[in-house]
């Protein structure tokens, strides 16, 4: 590990040893620690109070059994998690992920990232994350409901409007939030809107929450472009994934004049040089919950590719919106060779450390997820605000607030990177600015 302060280096070793096998968590910690050298040098009070060490240890970690009965009448057992990482700035806040790859290391990497992301929004939200190794793929609506009810039967005792406020992530959308909320309400006898975000629009949800992560990522890129007097006009864009983040990133790129020529799912990717037909994609993914091959079946000029990476498709702007470590060093090299100018993470930690390093060396602008995808959780905080005041805002008003928040995060990253001698380095700016806000709150609150 080069260029890292000895104390931070020792701390990284300690984290790796204390959390054996949790490679994604180690990676997320490493990425933040590499940026903190100039901060701990300038502010010895952080080291004196062990702020960074405390940040690396979650306040509370909950692991529980989730038993449920499938449609065949067989008993199924999954594992549930909630990692309440840091509540210095507000109640723990972060999504729930239902995916077979979920284990403690994934939940901890996501929870750790969430601390800095939520801090960057400037809103009063701490960091947490949860989920289960439950695989929703191919499960009936009734199975999803029974799973969610069982999951909440344990989780309810740990969460609350002022304690911990879960939301969606991969595999958890408005349908699952509905079943979770219904069970919470039934057990507690409280119609407590602020306990979950991502609720349906007819029962306490916020306008723009569904679109927010994707829109926010594109607003962030728009800020990068504007800062250099450029725009999306005429840009070729590749988006990975075709879930909630990808779909609404595509929608906003198109609205701003760019052309999205490819998107993907776990089976492969489609290329459509005329620009992705969003209505068709929404019909396949949101209504039918189908596979991306169906897109190529319906559009003769588009083609489906399997067994290769979507990053082989040349583009000006790349938006990884699928999952962690989906864009490798090899993919980064392909993007650099095709002339890609900007990479912005719509997903959490989709670029591997090698990829990030290659982008920096090649002068490709890299916007890290904790800044570029903060629009989702920021809009969750707006949902909490509306719930607390028993109000609901229009789509336009909410979207304007989201755009403003993304603009502020962008400027904060850029200014902070400048202040700490790394002009144009959005990753350093995001890590440092996110860290300072939460670190100062931790100092103010005493030894917690
Ligand atoms: N799961 C989303 C994220 O990664 C949103 C979390 C939330 O809205 O609380 O930021």
XYZ file of C-alpha atoms and ligand atoms in Angstrom:
458
model
C 0.000 0.000 0.000
C 1.774 3.115 -1.211
C 1.251 6.685 -0.116
C -0.716 5.770 2.987
C 0.146 7.144 6.408
C 1.614 4.402 8.660
C -1.244 4.760 11.162
C -3.852 4.338 8.421
C -1.884 1.425 7.026
C -1.887 -0.255 10.456
C -5.587 0.434 10.798
C -6.290 -1.207 7.444
C -4.365 -4.303 8.581
C -6.343 -4.333 11.817
C -9.674 -4.087 9.954
C -8.664 -6.914 7.605
C -7.719 -9.116 10.574
C -10.761 -8.302 12.686
C -13.132 -9.011 9.823
C -11.705 -12.136 8.173
C -12.959 -13.080 4.730
C -15.030 -9.913 4.270
C -13.178 -8.851 1.121
C -15.689 -6.286 -0.140
C -15.674 -4.586 3.256
C -11.854 -4.493 3.229
C -11.973 -2.967 -0.262
C -14.436 -0.233 0.751
C -12.350 0.653 3.831
C -9.150 0.672 1.772
C -10.652 3.059 -0.789
C -11.597 5.558 1.900
C -8.371 5.273 3.909
C -6.206 5.983 0.825
C -7.796 9.451 0.670
C -7.453 10.366 4.335
C -3.699 10.961 4.563
C -3.836 14.745 4.102
C -6.833 14.974 6.459
C -5.272 13.238 9.453
C -2.061 15.187 8.882
C -3.960 18.492 8.959
C -6.288 17.453 11.810
C -4.462 15.476 14.534
C -7.631 15.649 16.688
C -9.172 12.916 14.545
C -6.343 10.484 15.307
C -6.205 11.568 18.974
C -9.841 10.572 19.351
C -9.552 7.412 17.233
C -12.267 8.718 14.914
C -11.204 6.661 11.896
C -10.860 3.488 13.968
C -14.291 4.006 15.482
C -15.760 4.608 12.010
C -14.505 1.199 10.873
C -16.372 -0.615 13.661
C -20.183 -0.736 13.251
C -22.212 0.528 16.210
C -24.360 -2.613 16.066
C -24.590 -5.734 13.871
C -27.693 -7.890 13.781
C -27.852 -11.338 12.148
C -31.039 -13.368 12.281
C -32.860 -16.433 10.970
C -35.634 -15.888 8.435
C -37.839 -18.999 8.189
C -40.650 -19.057 5.623
C -42.765 -21.542 3.682
C -42.528 -21.737 -0.123
C -45.386 -22.437 -2.528
C -44.711 -26.187 -2.356
C -45.199 -26.126 1.411
C -41.480 -26.665 2.127
C -39.691 -24.793 4.915
C -37.003 -22.399 3.675
C -34.373 -20.761 5.868
C -32.528 -17.596 4.950
C -30.192 -15.341 6.850
C -31.144 -11.730 7.583
C -28.758 -8.858 8.350
C -28.873 -5.285 9.544
C -25.596 -3.490 10.154
C -26.162 -0.222 12.009
C -22.885 1.423 11.154
C -22.914 5.012 12.311
C -25.600 7.284 13.769
C -23.615 10.453 14.500
C -25.486 12.477 11.862
C -28.962 10.979 12.187
C -30.812 7.655 12.432
C -29.119 4.756 10.639
C -30.224 4.965 7.012
C -29.680 2.643 4.087
C -31.309 0.009 1.965
C -32.036 -3.686 2.203
C -30.588 -5.998 -0.440
C -32.179 -9.370 -1.250
C -29.682 -11.325 -3.359
C -28.029 -14.756 -3.015
C -24.573 -13.108 -2.840
C -25.452 -11.269 0.397
C -23.313 -12.133 3.436
C -21.928 -10.029 6.264
C -19.015 -8.690 4.148
C -21.373 -7.282 1.510
C -23.675 -5.680 4.067
C -20.686 -4.129 5.858
C -19.153 -2.719 2.676
C -22.509 -1.205 1.760
C -23.079 0.138 5.270
C -19.598 1.637 5.420
C -20.050 3.390 2.041
C -23.445 4.605 3.175
C -21.929 6.582 6.081
C -19.934 8.795 3.723
C -22.619 8.953 1.042
C -25.259 10.051 3.520
C -22.865 12.545 5.045
C -22.242 14.042 1.584
C -25.954 14.681 1.059
C -25.748 17.260 3.867
C -28.970 15.796 5.312
C -29.507 14.375 8.841
C -28.998 10.668 8.124
C -26.534 8.157 9.585
C -25.319 5.049 7.764
C -26.576 1.455 7.790
C -27.472 -1.389 5.475
C -29.206 -4.724 5.592
C -30.568 -7.564 3.572
C -30.697 -11.267 3.083
C -29.256 -14.064 0.968
C -32.848 -14.715 -0.176
C -33.038 -14.999 -3.985
C -36.249 -13.372 -5.276
C -35.636 -14.654 -8.823
C -38.480 -16.942 -9.906
C -40.372 -16.558 -6.612
C -44.113 -15.924 -6.697
C -45.680 -12.803 -5.286
C -46.985 -14.807 -2.330
C -43.534 -16.193 -1.587
C -42.061 -12.686 -1.683
C -44.771 -11.515 0.730
C -44.230 -14.384 3.173
C -40.489 -13.839 3.097
C -40.868 -10.085 3.744
C -43.292 -10.733 6.624
C -40.897 -13.173 8.262
C -37.934 -10.824 7.734
C -39.810 -7.946 9.387
C -40.996 -10.163 12.265
C -37.409 -9.973 13.545
C -36.286 -6.637 12.082
C -39.147 -4.568 13.547
C -37.607 -4.520 17.038
C -34.441 -2.849 15.758
C -35.858 -0.085 13.555
C -37.940 3.087 13.944
C -38.323 6.621 12.652
C -35.679 7.911 15.098
C -33.538 4.758 15.208
C -32.983 3.090 11.866
C -34.822 3.655 8.577
C -34.381 0.925 5.936
C -35.279 1.278 2.243
C -34.717 -0.630 -0.988
C -31.615 -1.818 -2.794
C -31.058 -4.720 -5.225
C -34.096 -7.055 -5.059
C -36.119 -4.674 -2.877
C -38.493 -2.173 -4.489
C -41.893 -0.654 -3.707
C -43.599 -4.085 -3.646
C -41.248 -5.434 -0.954
C -41.317 -2.161 1.020
C -45.135 -2.491 1.022
C -45.070 -6.000 2.497
C -42.408 -4.982 5.028
C -44.377 -1.886 6.080
C -47.610 -3.874 6.377
C -45.971 -6.337 8.770
C -44.290 -3.552 10.789
C -47.631 -1.790 11.157
C -49.364 -4.988 12.205
C -46.808 -5.916 14.861
C -46.329 -2.443 16.344
C -49.854 -1.093 15.870
C -48.264 2.122 14.567
C -48.768 3.790 11.191
C -45.237 5.112 11.346
C -44.492 6.418 7.843
C -40.934 7.452 8.686
C -39.781 3.910 9.527
C -39.197 2.924 5.884
C -38.596 4.876 2.684
C -39.346 3.927 -0.886
C -43.027 3.576 0.017
C -45.759 3.551 -2.636
C -47.031 6.925 -3.813
C -50.531 6.220 -2.520
C -49.421 5.509 1.051
C -46.698 7.882 2.146
C -44.038 7.563 -0.539
C -42.300 10.472 -2.225
C -42.460 11.516 -5.846
C -39.143 10.898 -7.653
C -37.937 8.268 -5.141
C -38.159 5.531 -7.802
C -36.246 7.618 -10.326
C -33.889 9.304 -7.859
C -30.722 7.191 -7.956
C -30.581 7.042 -11.759
C -31.608 10.665 -12.244
C -29.163 11.785 -9.559
C -26.241 9.984 -11.213
C -27.005 11.701 -14.504
C -27.415 15.096 -12.796
C -23.965 14.539 -11.280
C -22.441 13.806 -14.707
C -24.256 16.836 -16.112
C -22.514 18.945 -13.441
C -19.132 17.493 -14.445
C -19.862 18.306 -18.086
C -21.120 21.793 -17.262
C -18.000 22.542 -15.210
C -16.080 22.112 -18.482
C -18.660 23.900 -20.655
C -19.846 20.653 -22.224
C -23.183 18.792 -22.225
C -24.822 15.406 -22.874
C -25.758 16.549 -26.348
C -24.558 13.976 -28.877
C -22.780 11.820 -26.287
C -22.744 8.033 -26.609
C -23.490 6.446 -23.267
C -23.273 2.844 -22.035
C -25.225 1.882 -18.924
C -24.768 -1.482 -17.242
C -27.709 -3.167 -15.553
C -31.399 -2.751 -16.353
C -32.863 -2.443 -12.874
C -34.214 0.590 -11.148
C -30.976 2.621 -11.219
C -30.148 1.820 -14.869
C -33.647 2.460 -16.222
C -33.935 5.944 -14.761
C -30.335 6.829 -15.627
C -31.205 5.965 -19.244
C -34.377 8.067 -19.044
C -32.513 11.158 -17.848
C -29.585 10.762 -20.287
C -32.118 10.697 -23.123
C -33.927 13.742 -21.726
C -30.625 15.648 -21.687
C -29.748 14.793 -25.301
C -27.425 11.780 -24.934
C -27.846 8.401 -26.642
C -27.724 5.221 -24.565
C -26.488 2.511 -26.922
C -26.226 -0.464 -24.559
C -27.482 -1.890 -21.277
C -27.300 -5.310 -19.653
C -28.511 -7.849 -17.131
C -26.823 -10.891 -15.602
C -27.419 -12.894 -18.801
C -25.624 -10.474 -21.178
C -26.120 -7.124 -22.892
C -27.977 -5.557 -25.791
C -26.622 -3.003 -28.242
C -29.011 -0.611 -29.933
C -27.188 2.047 -31.928
C -30.410 3.983 -32.497
C -30.699 4.455 -28.727
C -32.397 2.170 -26.202
C -36.195 2.143 -26.502
C -37.062 2.902 -22.895
C -40.739 1.985 -23.090
C -39.817 -1.470 -24.343
C -37.133 -1.871 -21.669
C -39.573 -0.808 -18.919
C -42.216 -3.198 -20.224
C -39.728 -6.104 -20.156
C -38.086 -5.295 -16.823
C -40.725 -3.514 -14.721
C -43.910 -5.193 -15.937
C -42.865 -8.656 -17.126
C -39.758 -8.980 -14.886
C -38.190 -10.651 -17.934
C -34.693 -11.017 -19.425
C -32.846 -8.528 -21.612
C -32.763 -10.972 -24.581
C -36.449 -10.139 -25.038
C -35.337 -6.653 -26.108
C -33.308 -8.009 -29.039
C -36.183 -10.352 -29.929
C -38.490 -7.346 -30.251
C -36.087 -4.981 -32.080
C -34.528 -6.400 -35.263
C -31.786 -3.736 -35.457
C -30.627 -4.434 -31.870
C -28.497 -7.432 -30.927
C -27.909 -9.449 -27.792
C -24.392 -10.437 -26.701
C -23.575 -13.000 -24.052
C -20.286 -14.105 -22.506
C -18.620 -10.697 -22.926
C -18.615 -7.505 -20.921
C -20.851 -4.551 -21.821
C -17.762 -2.333 -21.405
C -16.516 -3.608 -24.775
C -19.066 -1.254 -26.357
C -17.332 2.063 -27.187
C -18.756 5.156 -25.480
C -18.028 8.699 -24.290
C -19.650 8.163 -20.897
C -19.915 4.909 -18.910
C -22.462 4.484 -16.122
C -22.000 1.236 -14.197
C -25.421 0.753 -12.570
C -25.499 -2.986 -11.846
C -23.480 -4.224 -8.856
C -20.149 -4.265 -7.019
C -16.937 -5.086 -8.898
C -18.677 -5.386 -12.267
C -16.111 -3.194 -14.061
C -12.619 -4.748 -13.915
C -9.173 -3.457 -14.838
C -9.534 -5.146 -18.241
C -12.882 -3.424 -18.775
C -11.329 -0.097 -17.786
C -8.575 -0.591 -20.358
C -11.183 -1.281 -23.051
C -13.088 1.886 -22.098
C -9.920 3.986 -22.099
C -8.952 2.638 -25.544
C -12.401 3.460 -26.910
C -11.982 7.090 -25.806
C -14.311 7.139 -22.794
C -14.158 10.506 -20.975
C -16.260 10.034 -17.833
C -17.185 7.066 -15.639
C -19.830 7.638 -12.964
C -20.923 4.912 -10.552
C -24.713 4.505 -10.314
C -24.198 1.259 -8.379
C -22.229 0.857 -5.142
C -18.510 0.177 -5.779
C -18.967 -1.240 -9.322
C -15.385 -0.366 -10.325
C -12.574 -2.544 -8.989
C -9.538 -0.804 -7.444
C -7.546 -1.625 -10.620
C -10.173 0.031 -12.791
C -10.146 3.155 -10.623
C -6.351 3.274 -10.801
C -6.298 2.938 -14.607
C -8.904 5.683 -15.017
C -6.802 8.025 -12.885
C -3.635 7.231 -14.857
C -5.417 7.776 -18.190
C -7.058 11.041 -17.119
C -10.605 9.628 -17.311
C -12.875 11.501 -14.898
C -14.154 9.096 -12.262
C -17.196 9.899 -10.096
C -17.432 7.447 -7.168
C -20.779 5.972 -6.122
C -20.831 7.607 -2.711
C -21.177 10.933 -4.539
C -22.715 10.032 -7.898
C -25.422 7.687 -6.593
C -26.321 9.656 -3.458
C -29.524 10.915 -5.103
C -31.448 7.818 -4.038
C -30.815 8.132 -0.344
C -31.072 11.936 -0.532
C -34.606 11.552 -1.886
C -35.291 9.063 0.900
C -34.366 11.835 3.326
C -36.798 14.110 1.451
C -39.436 11.397 1.880
C -38.728 11.411 5.643
C -39.086 15.202 5.659
C -42.472 15.004 3.923
C -43.617 12.226 6.288
C -42.546 14.202 9.368
C -44.547 17.227 8.257
C -47.437 15.104 6.911
C -46.937 16.796 3.574
C -46.308 15.678 0.009
C -44.568 17.641 -2.675
C -45.067 17.637 -6.437
C -42.805 15.746 -8.816
C -41.327 19.013 -10.097
C -40.556 20.372 -6.641
C -38.969 17.111 -5.498
C -36.911 16.746 -8.660
C -35.687 20.328 -8.356
C -34.523 19.588 -4.798
C -32.755 16.443 -5.970
C -30.969 18.340 -8.743
C -29.917 21.012 -6.260
C -28.550 18.413 -3.817
C -26.556 16.691 -6.588
C -25.153 20.069 -7.637
C -24.077 20.767 -4.066
C -22.420 17.342 -3.712
C -20.581 17.892 -6.977
C -19.280 21.306 -5.936
C -18.340 20.049 -2.484
C -16.301 17.164 -3.964
C -14.519 19.470 -6.387
C -13.747 22.189 -3.825
C -12.574 19.664 -1.236
C -10.333 17.922 -3.772
C -8.830 21.328 -4.584
C -8.385 22.252 -0.904
C -6.492 19.028 -0.289
C -4.196 19.409 -3.289
C -5.873 16.942 -5.656
C -7.736 19.064 -8.209
C -10.296 17.166 -10.289
C -10.077 14.038 -8.115
C -13.741 13.401 -7.305
C -12.952 10.202 -5.379
C -10.614 12.017 -2.977
C -13.034 14.949 -2.702
C -15.975 12.650 -1.891
C -14.059 10.599 0.680
C -12.616 13.647 2.424
C -15.769 15.792 2.428
C -17.925 12.827 3.507
C -15.456 11.933 6.240
C -15.066 15.440 7.686
C -18.783 16.020 8.269
C -19.306 12.742 10.101
C -15.970 12.972 11.949
C -16.821 16.435 13.301
C -20.211 15.181 14.490
C -18.501 12.250 16.243
C -16.101 14.626 17.990
C -18.978 16.856 19.088
C -20.930 13.936 20.565
C -18.095 12.673 22.786
C -16.826 9.099 22.913
C -19.612 7.163 21.196
N -29.903 1.524 -1.394
C -29.767 2.900 -1.777
C -28.324 3.318 -1.663
O -27.440 2.537 -1.953
C -30.750 3.818 -1.074
C -30.809 3.745 0.408
C -31.943 4.564 1.033
O -32.733 5.148 0.303
O -31.990 4.580 2.252
O -27.985 4.434 -1.354
